Coordinates of C-alpha atoms in Angstrom, one line a residue:
M1 CA -8.4 24.0 -27.1
V2 CA -8.9 21.6 -24.2
I3 CA -7.2 22.7 -21.0
R4 CA -5.6 19.8 -19.1
C5 CA -3.5 19.2 -16.1
Q6 CA 0.1 20.4 -16.7
F7 CA 1.6 16.9 -16.7
A8 CA -0.4 16.0 -19.8
N9 CA 2.2 17.5 -22.2
T10 CA 3.0 14.6 -24.6
P11 CA 0.8 12.4 -26.7
N12 CA 1.2 9.4 -24.3
M13 CA 0.5 11.6 -21.2
I14 CA -2.5 13.3 -22.9
A15 CA -4.0 10.0 -23.7
Y16 CA -3.4 8.7 -20.2
H17 CA -4.8 11.8 -18.6
D18 CA -7.9 11.9 -20.8
E19 CA -8.7 8.2 -21.0
E20 CA -7.5 6.6 -17.8
W21 CA -6.2 8.8 -14.9
G22 CA -8.7 9.3 -12.2
Q23 CA -11.3 6.9 -13.6
D24 CA -12.9 4.0 -11.8
K25 CA -11.4 0.7 -12.8
P26 CA -14.1 -1.9 -13.3
S27 CA -12.1 -5.1 -12.8
S28 CA -9.6 -6.5 -10.2
Q29 CA -7.1 -6.9 -13.0
E30 CA -7.2 -3.2 -13.9
V31 CA -6.9 -2.2 -10.2
F32 CA -4.0 -4.7 -9.7
E33 CA -2.3 -3.4 -12.9
A34 CA -2.6 0.2 -11.6
L35 CA -1.0 -0.8 -8.3
C36 CA 1.8 -2.7 -10.0
L37 CA 2.6 0.2 -12.4
E38 CA 2.6 2.7 -9.5
S39 CA 5.0 0.4 -7.6
M40 CA 7.2 0.1 -10.7
Q41 CA 7.3 3.9 -11.0
A42 CA 9.0 4.3 -7.6
G43 CA 12.1 6.5 -8.4
L44 CA 11.1 6.8 -12.1
S45 CA 9.0 9.1 -14.1
W46 CA 5.4 8.2 -15.2
A47 CA 6.4 8.8 -18.8
I48 CA 8.9 5.9 -18.6
I49 CA 6.2 3.6 -17.2
L50 CA 3.8 4.5 -19.9
K51 CA 6.5 3.9 -22.6
K52 CA 7.3 0.5 -21.1
R53 CA 3.7 -0.4 -20.3
P54 CA 3.1 -2.7 -23.3
A55 CA 6.3 -4.6 -22.5
L56 CA 5.3 -4.7 -18.8
R57 CA 1.9 -6.1 -19.7
S58 CA 3.5 -8.8 -21.9
A59 CA 6.1 -9.7 -19.3
F60 CA 3.7 -9.8 -16.4
A61 CA 1.0 -11.9 -18.0
D62 CA -1.2 -8.8 -18.5
F63 CA -1.2 -8.4 -14.7
D64 CA -3.5 -11.4 -14.4
M65 CA -3.1 -12.1 -10.7
E66 CA -3.5 -15.9 -10.9
A67 CA -0.9 -16.2 -13.7
L68 CA 1.5 -13.8 -12.1
A69 CA 1.2 -15.4 -8.7
K70 CA 2.6 -18.6 -10.2
F71 CA 5.8 -17.0 -11.4
D72 CA 9.0 -18.5 -9.9
E73 CA 12.7 -17.8 -9.9
T74 CA 13.0 -19.0 -13.5
D75 CA 10.5 -16.3 -14.4
V76 CA 12.3 -13.7 -12.3
H77 CA 15.6 -14.6 -14.1
R78 CA 13.9 -14.3 -17.5
L79 CA 12.4 -10.9 -16.6
M80 CA 15.7 -9.6 -15.4
L81 CA 17.0 -10.2 -18.9
D82 CA 14.1 -8.4 -20.6
E83 CA 15.4 -5.0 -21.7
G84 CA 11.8 -3.8 -22.4
I85 CA 10.8 -3.6 -18.8
I86 CA 12.0 -2.1 -15.5
R87 CA 14.7 -4.6 -14.5
H88 CA 14.7 -4.1 -10.8
H89 CA 14.9 -7.4 -9.0
Q90 CA 13.0 -6.3 -5.9
K91 CA 10.2 -4.7 -7.9
I92 CA 9.8 -7.8 -10.0
Q93 CA 9.7 -10.0 -6.9
A94 CA 7.2 -7.6 -5.4
M95 CA 4.8 -7.9 -8.4
I96 CA 4.7 -11.7 -8.0
N97 CA 4.4 -11.4 -4.2
N98 CA 1.6 -8.8 -4.5
A99 CA -0.3 -11.0 -6.9
Q100 CA -0.3 -13.7 -4.3
C101 CA -1.4 -11.2 -1.6
A102 CA -4.2 -9.9 -3.8
L103 CA -5.5 -13.4 -4.4
A104 CA -5.3 -14.1 -0.7
I105 CA -7.5 -11.1 -0.1
E106 CA -10.1 -12.6 -2.5
E107 CA -9.9 -15.9 -0.7
D108 CA -9.6 -14.8 3.0
T109 CA -12.0 -11.8 3.3
H110 CA -15.7 -11.1 2.8
F111 CA -14.9 -9.0 -0.2
P112 CA -15.8 -10.7 -3.5
S113 CA -12.8 -9.3 -5.3
F114 CA -9.6 -7.4 -4.9
R115 CA -11.2 -4.5 -6.6
D116 CA -14.0 -4.3 -4.1
F117 CA -11.5 -4.6 -1.2
I118 CA -9.5 -1.7 -2.5
Y119 CA -12.4 0.6 -3.3
Q120 CA -14.5 -0.2 -0.2
T121 CA -11.4 0.1 2.1
A122 CA -10.2 3.3 0.5
Y123 CA -13.6 5.0 0.7
Q124 CA -14.0 3.9 4.3
L125 CA -10.6 5.4 5.1
V126 CA -11.7 8.7 3.3
A127 CA -14.7 8.9 5.6
E128 CA -12.7 7.8 8.7
F129 CA -10.0 10.4 8.2
S130 CA -12.3 13.2 6.8
G131 CA -10.4 13.3 3.5
N132 CA -7.0 13.8 5.2
E133 CA -5.0 12.2 2.3
D134 CA -1.7 11.8 4.3
E135 CA -3.6 9.7 6.9
I136 CA -5.5 7.8 4.3
N137 CA -2.3 6.9 2.4
K138 CA -0.5 5.8 5.5
A139 CA -3.5 3.7 6.7
L140 CA -3.9 1.9 3.4
M141 CA -0.2 1.4 3.1
K142 CA -0.1 -0.2 6.6
L143 CA -3.1 -2.4 5.8
L144 CA -1.5 -3.6 2.6
K145 CA 1.9 -4.2 4.2
K146 CA 0.2 -6.1 7.0
R147 CA -1.2 -8.4 4.3
G148 CA 2.3 -8.8 2.9
F149 CA 2.3 -6.3 0.0
K150 CA 5.6 -4.8 -1.0
F151 CA 6.6 -1.5 -2.7
V152 CA 3.4 0.2 -1.4
G153 CA 4.7 3.3 0.4
P154 CA 2.6 6.3 1.0
T155 CA 3.6 8.1 -2.2
T156 CA 2.8 5.0 -4.2
I157 CA -0.5 4.7 -2.5
E158 CA -1.4 8.3 -3.2
S159 CA -0.6 7.9 -6.9
F160 CA -2.5 4.7 -7.0
L161 CA -5.6 6.2 -5.4
E162 CA -5.4 9.1 -8.0
T163 CA -5.1 6.6 -10.8
I164 CA -8.2 4.6 -9.8
G165 CA -10.3 7.7 -9.2
V166 CA -10.5 7.7 -5.4
Y167 CA -8.8 11.1 -5.3
N168 CA -9.5 13.8 -7.8
H169 CA -6.3 15.7 -8.3
H170 CA -7.1 17.4 -11.5
E171 CA -5.9 21.0 -11.5
P172 CA -8.6 23.6 -11.0
Q173 CA -8.4 24.8 -14.6
C174 CA -8.5 21.2 -16.1
A175 CA -11.5 20.4 -18.2
F176 CA -11.5 16.9 -16.8
I177 CA -12.1 17.9 -13.2

């Protein structure tokens, strides 16, 4: 029997734990999706997000930043009627806004991609703050908010950095540590 982190207690959570959580994301789209899903989770359980993820992917153009950045109020209205997703007006608007901000990073910085920006910045902050996760979370949150991102509080950032493998928060007994 494989020992996992305690949260991996349903088939969806086991698959997520074993195949995705804490693993490097090779593309900007995957990093952006992780950020969007963590932002959508605010106030909800991760099990709900995983259950709704197929509908969220469909509704948000598979988290393609260029496509999502073009969404307008007509799209927001359509999404607010979609019972398969999280129908939170501010979160929906934040996903569109954040796609625009992520694209701006790719256009306005020396980083070749949003993915590279996130990973290089996060690892720089890990070194700068000697692994102090509270300070890292706050610093990345401030940086993203300064660039216009929304729904990126310190708890969301912590979960995001876990998801993309910057932090290893597997429990000590977990076989995936």
